[in-house]
Amino acid sequence: LATMPTQPSPRRQRETRALEIDMALPGSPAPRRAASPARALVGSAPAQPRAKRAASPAATRERPPPRTKMKPSPRKAAAGALELSWLGRQRAAFGLPFLTCICVVYFAQGFRALSGLATQFFLKDSLGLEPAAIQSLLATAALPWSVKPLYGLVSDAVPIRGQHRKPYLVLAAAVGLAAWSGLALLAAPGAAAASLP
């Protein structure tokens, strides 16, 4: 049976082509060894000892000395550390006015807890409410806070004069102001004096 010559694989074809290109370049060193039988067929020269090889022009060029890194000043180092910190990244992403607004809002929410205990004593001592009635009243007062996701959906879907947030914030602040003013004005005038010893 006569065997048909096989076609070299694409990898061997690429290796052969790369070797031909390398040998055609002027001043290129001879390959160290044939990596495959396909390279050996091209007629590459046998590997030469290292001492007899001619150095390539790129290797004979002198390299510049390495640059020494200068230490940054303490002010620049501190600024760089701030930019890498969590707060620095937030400031870069959102801006300082927005972060200030968020901090003030959460400070006010925490500060409101200071008056919570006094409110419970006022409801118990001055108004004479039972504990169950006090909890029902406080839960009803906290109900709008629990449906915040609904406010978000409404403000996203129904803009007021083309704005989605500011009109709703102003409206909520006005309703809160009216509610607190109503509580202050409708309280019994002698209730505070009666609660004092």
PDB file of C-alpha atoms in Angstrom:
ATOM      1  CA  LEU A   1       0.000   0.000   0.000  1.00  0.00           C
ATOM      2  CA  ALA A   2       1.221   3.421  -0.852  1.00  0.00           C
ATOM      3  CA  THR A   3       0.900   5.943   1.938  1.00  0.00           C
ATOM      4  CA  MET A   4      -0.235   9.387   1.055  1.00  0.00           C
ATOM      5  CA  PRO A   5       1.831  12.304   2.353  1.00  0.00           C
ATOM      6  CA  THR A   6       0.113  13.957   5.296  1.00  0.00           C
ATOM      7  CA  GLN A   7      -0.499  17.674   5.495  1.00  0.00           C
ATOM      8  CA  PRO A   8       1.401  19.304   8.402  1.00  0.00           C
ATOM      9  CA  SER A   9      -0.771  20.575  11.214  1.00  0.00           C
ATOM     10  CA  PRO A  10      -1.586  24.318  11.366  1.00  0.00           C
ATOM     11  CA  ARG A  11       0.678  24.654  14.377  1.00  0.00           C
ATOM     12  CA  ARG A  12       3.648  23.199  12.510  1.00  0.00           C
ATOM     13  CA  GLN A  13       2.891  25.424   9.547  1.00  0.00           C
ATOM     14  CA  ARG A  14       2.978  28.495  11.823  1.00  0.00           C
ATOM     15  CA  GLU A  15       6.249  27.365  13.397  1.00  0.00           C
ATOM     16  CA  THR A  16       7.815  26.799   9.995  1.00  0.00           C
ATOM     17  CA  ARG A  17       6.702  30.218   8.775  1.00  0.00           C
ATOM     18  CA  ALA A  18       7.994  31.909  11.941  1.00  0.00           C
ATOM     19  CA  LEU A  19      11.357  30.216  11.514  1.00  0.00           C
ATOM     20  CA  GLU A  20      11.592  31.313   7.887  1.00  0.00           C
ATOM     21  CA  ILE A  21      10.879  34.899   8.895  1.00  0.00           C
ATOM     22  CA  ASP A  22      13.464  34.762  11.691  1.00  0.00           C
ATOM     23  CA  MET A  23      16.146  33.450   9.351  1.00  0.00           C
ATOM     24  CA  ALA A  24      15.376  36.114   6.739  1.00  0.00           C
ATOM     25  CA  LEU A  25      15.998  38.994   9.193  1.00  0.00           C
ATOM     26  CA  PRO A  26      19.546  40.420   9.012  1.00  0.00           C
ATOM     27  CA  GLY A  27      21.573  40.030  12.173  1.00  0.00           C
ATOM     28  CA  SER A  28      19.162  37.616  13.786  1.00  0.00           C
ATOM     29  CA  PRO A  29      20.851  34.868  15.792  1.00  0.00           C
ATOM     30  CA  ALA A  30      20.507  31.274  14.685  1.00  0.00           C
ATOM     31  CA  PRO A  31      17.856  29.291  16.506  1.00  0.00           C
ATOM     32  CA  ARG A  32      19.047  27.196  19.413  1.00  0.00           C
ATOM     33  CA  ARG A  33      17.368  23.978  18.279  1.00  0.00           C
ATOM     34  CA  ALA A  34      14.651  22.820  16.006  1.00  0.00           C
ATOM     35  CA  ALA A  35      11.460  22.764  18.022  1.00  0.00           C
ATOM     36  CA  SER A  36       9.716  20.302  15.709  1.00  0.00           C
ATOM     37  CA  PRO A  37      10.427  18.134  12.650  1.00  0.00           C
ATOM     38  CA  ALA A  38       8.850  20.838  10.482  1.00  0.00           C
ATOM     39  CA  ARG A  39      11.537  23.306  11.597  1.00  0.00           C
ATOM     40  CA  ALA A  40      14.239  20.744  10.959  1.00  0.00           C
ATOM     41  CA  LEU A  41      13.049  20.378   7.363  1.00  0.00           C
ATOM     42  CA  VAL A  42      13.526  24.087   6.693  1.00  0.00           C
ATOM     43  CA  GLY A  43      17.252  23.698   7.009  1.00  0.00           C
ATOM     44  CA  SER A  44      17.972  25.532  10.203  1.00  0.00           C
ATOM     45  CA  ALA A  45      21.555  25.637  11.360  1.00  0.00           C
ATOM     46  CA  PRO A  46      22.499  23.504  14.336  1.00  0.00           C
ATOM     47  CA  ALA A  47      22.649  25.201  17.671  1.00  0.00           C
ATOM     48  CA  GLN A  48      25.921  26.986  18.328  1.00  0.00           C
ATOM     49  CA  PRO A  49      27.626  27.350  21.674  1.00  0.00           C
ATOM     50  CA  ARG A  50      26.826  30.536  23.564  1.00  0.00           C
ATOM     51  CA  ALA A  51      30.370  31.908  23.382  1.00  0.00           C
ATOM     52  CA  LYS A  52      30.494  31.832  19.583  1.00  0.00           C
ATOM     53  CA  ARG A  53      27.119  33.462  19.033  1.00  0.00           C
ATOM     54  CA  ALA A  54      27.078  37.028  17.816  1.00  0.00           C
ATOM     55  CA  ALA A  55      25.282  39.387  20.118  1.00  0.00           C
ATOM     56  CA  SER A  56      22.244  41.050  18.647  1.00  0.00           C
ATOM     57  CA  PRO A  57      22.330  44.828  18.168  1.00  0.00           C
ATOM     58  CA  ALA A  58      19.572  45.292  20.733  1.00  0.00           C
ATOM     59  CA  ALA A  59      21.611  43.504  23.407  1.00  0.00           C
ATOM     60  CA  THR A  60      24.728  45.621  22.794  1.00  0.00           C
ATOM     61  CA  ARG A  61      22.958  48.903  23.428  1.00  0.00           C
ATOM     62  CA  GLU A  62      23.506  50.319  26.873  1.00  0.00           C
ATOM     63  CA  ARG A  63      20.461  50.562  29.067  1.00  0.00           C
ATOM     64  CA  PRO A  64      19.826  53.771  31.021  1.00  0.00           C
ATOM     65  CA  PRO A  65      20.228  53.522  34.777  1.00  0.00           C
ATOM     66  CA  PRO A  66      16.985  52.844  36.676  1.00  0.00           C
ATOM     67  CA  ARG A  67      15.176  55.889  37.999  1.00  0.00           C
ATOM     68  CA  THR A  68      15.111  56.364  41.723  1.00  0.00           C
ATOM     69  CA  LYS A  69      11.668  56.937  43.155  1.00  0.00           C
ATOM     70  CA  MET A  70      11.268  60.222  44.995  1.00  0.00           C
ATOM     71  CA  LYS A  71       9.379  60.145  48.263  1.00  0.00           C
ATOM     72  CA  PRO A  72       6.178  62.226  48.108  1.00  0.00           C
ATOM     73  CA  SER A  73       5.756  65.092  50.490  1.00  0.00           C
ATOM     74  CA  PRO A  74       3.717  64.415  53.675  1.00  0.00           C
ATOM     75  CA  ARG A  75       0.906  66.640  52.402  1.00  0.00           C
ATOM     76  CA  LYS A  76       0.652  64.738  49.115  1.00  0.00           C
ATOM     77  CA  ALA A  77       0.869  61.424  50.961  1.00  0.00           C
ATOM     78  CA  ALA A  78      -1.980  62.470  53.265  1.00  0.00           C
ATOM     79  CA  ALA A  79      -4.061  63.624  50.296  1.00  0.00           C
ATOM     80  CA  GLY A  80      -3.417  60.326  48.540  1.00  0.00           C
ATOM     81  CA  ALA A  81      -4.385  58.377  51.650  1.00  0.00           C
ATOM     82  CA  LEU A  82      -7.621  60.379  51.909  1.00  0.00           C
ATOM     83  CA  GLU A  83      -8.456  59.681  48.276  1.00  0.00           C
ATOM     84  CA  LEU A  84      -7.888  55.956  48.852  1.00  0.00           C
ATOM     85  CA  SER A  85      -9.983  55.929  52.008  1.00  0.00           C
ATOM     86  CA  TRP A  86     -13.675  55.129  52.043  1.00  0.00           C
ATOM     87  CA  LEU A  87     -14.711  58.714  52.762  1.00  0.00           C
ATOM     88  CA  GLY A  88     -12.493  60.024  49.972  1.00  0.00           C
ATOM     89  CA  ARG A  89     -14.065  57.617  47.488  1.00  0.00           C
ATOM     90  CA  GLN A  90     -17.559  58.675  48.583  1.00  0.00           C
ATOM     91  CA  ARG A  91     -16.668  62.342  48.219  1.00  0.00           C
ATOM     92  CA  ALA A  92     -15.306  61.723  44.747  1.00  0.00           C
ATOM     93  CA  ALA A  93     -18.417  59.773  43.729  1.00  0.00           C
ATOM     94  CA  PHE A  94     -21.214  61.900  45.231  1.00  0.00           C
ATOM     95  CA  GLY A  95     -19.719  65.285  46.105  1.00  0.00           C
ATOM     96  CA  LEU A  96     -19.347  67.059  49.439  1.00  0.00           C
ATOM     97  CA  PRO A  97     -22.781  68.831  49.503  1.00  0.00           C
ATOM     98  CA  PHE A  98     -24.675  65.561  49.127  1.00  0.00           C
ATOM     99  CA  LEU A  99     -22.623  63.850  51.840  1.00  0.00           C
ATOM    100  CA  THR A 100     -23.182  66.826  54.168  1.00  0.00           C
ATOM    101  CA  CYS A 101     -26.947  66.629  53.583  1.00  0.00           C
ATOM    102  CA  ILE A 102     -26.980  62.902  54.347  1.00  0.00           C
ATOM    103  CA  CYS A 103     -24.977  63.411  57.554  1.00  0.00           C
ATOM    104  CA  VAL A 104     -27.296  66.202  58.754  1.00  0.00           C
ATOM    105  CA  VAL A 105     -30.410  64.102  58.060  1.00  0.00           C
ATOM    106  CA  TYR A 106     -29.120  61.118  60.016  1.00  0.00           C
ATOM    107  CA  PHE A 107     -27.886  63.360  62.830  1.00  0.00           C
ATOM    108  CA  ALA A 108     -31.402  64.811  63.094  1.00  0.00           C
ATOM    109  CA  GLN A 109     -32.897  61.320  63.161  1.00  0.00           C
ATOM    110  CA  GLY A 110     -30.578  60.289  65.971  1.00  0.00           C
ATOM    111  CA  PHE A 111     -31.162  63.539  67.834  1.00  0.00           C
ATOM    112  CA  ARG A 112     -34.910  62.910  67.692  1.00  0.00           C
ATOM    113  CA  ALA A 113     -34.415  59.825  69.876  1.00  0.00           C
ATOM    114  CA  LEU A 114     -33.459  62.097  72.791  1.00  0.00           C
ATOM    115  CA  SER A 115     -37.003  63.440  72.937  1.00  0.00           C
ATOM    116  CA  GLY A 116     -38.588  59.976  72.590  1.00  0.00           C
ATOM    117  CA  LEU A 117     -38.308  59.169  76.284  1.00  0.00           C
ATOM    118  CA  ALA A 118     -39.734  62.549  77.285  1.00  0.00           C
ATOM    119  CA  THR A 119     -42.620  62.008  74.857  1.00  0.00           C
ATOM    120  CA  GLN A 120     -43.466  58.673  76.470  1.00  0.00           C
ATOM    121  CA  PHE A 121     -43.435  60.214  79.950  1.00  0.00           C
ATOM    122  CA  PHE A 122     -45.632  63.062  78.708  1.00  0.00           C
ATOM    123  CA  LEU A 123     -48.129  60.597  77.263  1.00  0.00           C
ATOM    124  CA  LYS A 124     -48.126  58.490  80.442  1.00  0.00           C
ATOM    125  CA  ASP A 125     -48.010  61.138  83.164  1.00  0.00           C
ATOM    126  CA  SER A 126     -49.639  64.226  81.681  1.00  0.00           C
ATOM    127  CA  LEU A 127     -52.221  62.646  79.370  1.00  0.00           C
ATOM    128  CA  GLY A 128     -52.777  59.545  81.530  1.00  0.00           C
ATOM    129  CA  LEU A 129     -52.590  57.037  78.716  1.00  0.00           C
ATOM    130  CA  GLU A 130     -52.134  53.309  79.352  1.00  0.00           C
ATOM    131  CA  PRO A 131     -49.000  51.589  77.959  1.00  0.00           C
ATOM    132  CA  ALA A 132     -51.036  49.808  75.264  1.00  0.00           C
ATOM    133  CA  ALA A 133     -52.522  53.114  74.105  1.00  0.00           C
ATOM    134  CA  ILE A 134     -49.064  54.726  74.086  1.00  0.00           C
ATOM    135  CA  GLN A 135     -47.666  51.932  71.885  1.00  0.00           C
ATOM    136  CA  SER A 136     -50.649  52.161  69.539  1.00  0.00           C
ATOM    137  CA  LEU A 137     -50.132  55.923  69.222  1.00  0.00           C
ATOM    138  CA  LEU A 138     -46.375  55.595  68.588  1.00  0.00           C
ATOM    139  CA  ALA A 139     -46.907  52.787  66.054  1.00  0.00           C
ATOM    140  CA  THR A 140     -49.455  54.917  64.193  1.00  0.00           C
ATOM    141  CA  ALA A 141     -47.026  57.842  64.200  1.00  0.00           C
ATOM    142  CA  ALA A 142     -44.267  55.598  62.780  1.00  0.00           C
ATOM    143  CA  LEU A 143     -46.489  54.170  60.026  1.00  0.00           C
ATOM    144  CA  PRO A 144     -45.524  56.785  57.368  1.00  0.00           C
ATOM    145  CA  TRP A 145     -41.852  55.967  57.995  1.00  0.00           C
ATOM    146  CA  SER A 146     -42.580  52.302  57.274  1.00  0.00           C
ATOM    147  CA  VAL A 147     -44.047  52.960  53.826  1.00  0.00           C
ATOM    148  CA  LYS A 148     -41.038  54.848  52.452  1.00  0.00           C
ATOM    149  CA  PRO A 149     -40.642  52.442  49.511  1.00  0.00           C
ATOM    150  CA  LEU A 150     -44.140  53.440  48.371  1.00  0.00           C
ATOM    151  CA  TYR A 151     -43.106  57.115  48.444  1.00  0.00           C
ATOM    152  CA  GLY A 152     -40.086  56.252  46.326  1.00  0.00           C
ATOM    153  CA  LEU A 153     -42.203  54.497  43.713  1.00  0.00           C
ATOM    154  CA  VAL A 154     -44.709  57.375  43.598  1.00  0.00           C
ATOM    155  CA  SER A 155     -41.988  60.016  43.280  1.00  0.00           C
ATOM    156  CA  ASP A 156     -40.321  58.038  40.476  1.00  0.00           C
ATOM    157  CA  ALA A 157     -43.579  57.527  38.571  1.00  0.00           C
ATOM    158  CA  VAL A 158     -45.265  60.921  39.120  1.00  0.00           C
ATOM    159  CA  PRO A 159     -42.912  63.916  38.758  1.00  0.00           C
ATOM    160  CA  ILE A 160     -44.060  67.342  39.948  1.00  0.00           C
ATOM    161  CA  ARG A 161     -43.058  70.078  37.482  1.00  0.00           C
ATOM    162  CA  GLY A 162     -40.518  67.718  35.978  1.00  0.00           C
ATOM    163  CA  GLN A 163     -38.752  66.982  39.277  1.00  0.00           C
ATOM    164  CA  HIS A 164     -38.861  63.691  41.126  1.00  0.00           C
ATOM    165  CA  ARG A 165     -37.410  64.481  44.558  1.00  0.00           C
ATOM    166  CA  LYS A 166     -37.392  68.124  45.621  1.00  0.00           C
ATOM    167  CA  PRO A 167     -41.172  68.756  45.531  1.00  0.00           C
ATOM    168  CA  TYR A 168     -41.844  65.617  47.555  1.00  0.00           C
ATOM    169  CA  LEU A 169     -39.212  66.581  50.131  1.00  0.00           C
ATOM    170  CA  VAL A 170     -40.688  70.069  50.506  1.00  0.00           C
ATOM    171  CA  LEU A 171     -44.218  68.649  50.744  1.00  0.00           C
ATOM    172  CA  ALA A 172     -43.186  66.127  53.424  1.00  0.00           C
ATOM    173  CA  ALA A 173     -41.391  68.850  55.410  1.00  0.00           C
ATOM    174  CA  ALA A 174     -44.495  71.078  55.254  1.00  0.00           C
ATOM    175  CA  VAL A 175     -46.777  68.240  56.428  1.00  0.00           C
ATOM    176  CA  GLY A 176     -44.385  67.436  59.287  1.00  0.00           C
ATOM    177  CA  LEU A 177     -44.202  71.084  60.313  1.00  0.00           C
ATOM    178  CA  ALA A 178     -48.009  71.339  60.323  1.00  0.00           C
ATOM    179  CA  ALA A 179     -48.324  68.141  62.393  1.00  0.00           C
ATOM    180  CA  TRP A 180     -45.804  69.226  65.047  1.00  0.00           C
ATOM    181  CA  SER A 181     -47.292  72.729  65.194  1.00  0.00           C
ATOM    182  CA  GLY A 182     -50.759  71.218  65.622  1.00  0.00           C
ATOM    183  CA  LEU A 183     -49.534  69.082  68.510  1.00  0.00           C
ATOM    184  CA  ALA A 184     -47.990  72.128  70.170  1.00  0.00           C
ATOM    185  CA  LEU A 185     -51.075  74.313  69.711  1.00  0.00           C
ATOM    186  CA  LEU A 186     -53.699  71.698  70.624  1.00  0.00           C
ATOM    187  CA  ALA A 187     -52.010  70.544  73.832  1.00  0.00           C
ATOM    188  CA  ALA A 188     -53.803  71.449  77.041  1.00  0.00           C
ATOM    189  CA  PRO A 189     -52.362  74.723  78.359  1.00  0.00           C
ATOM    190  CA  GLY A 190     -52.088  73.455  81.948  1.00  0.00           C
ATOM    191  CA  ALA A 191     -50.665  70.039  81.081  1.00  0.00           C
ATOM    192  CA  ALA A 192     -47.025  71.108  81.242  1.00  0.00           C
ATOM    193  CA  ALA A 193     -47.522  73.035  84.454  1.00  0.00           C
ATOM    194  CA  ALA A 194     -49.399  70.128  86.065  1.00  0.00           C
ATOM    195  CA  SER A 195     -46.608  67.711  85.269  1.00  0.00           C
ATOM    196  CA  LEU A 196     -44.050  69.818  87.133  1.00  0.00           C
ATOM    197  CA  PRO A 197     -43.588  69.098  90.900  1.00  0.00           C
TER     198      PRO A 197
END
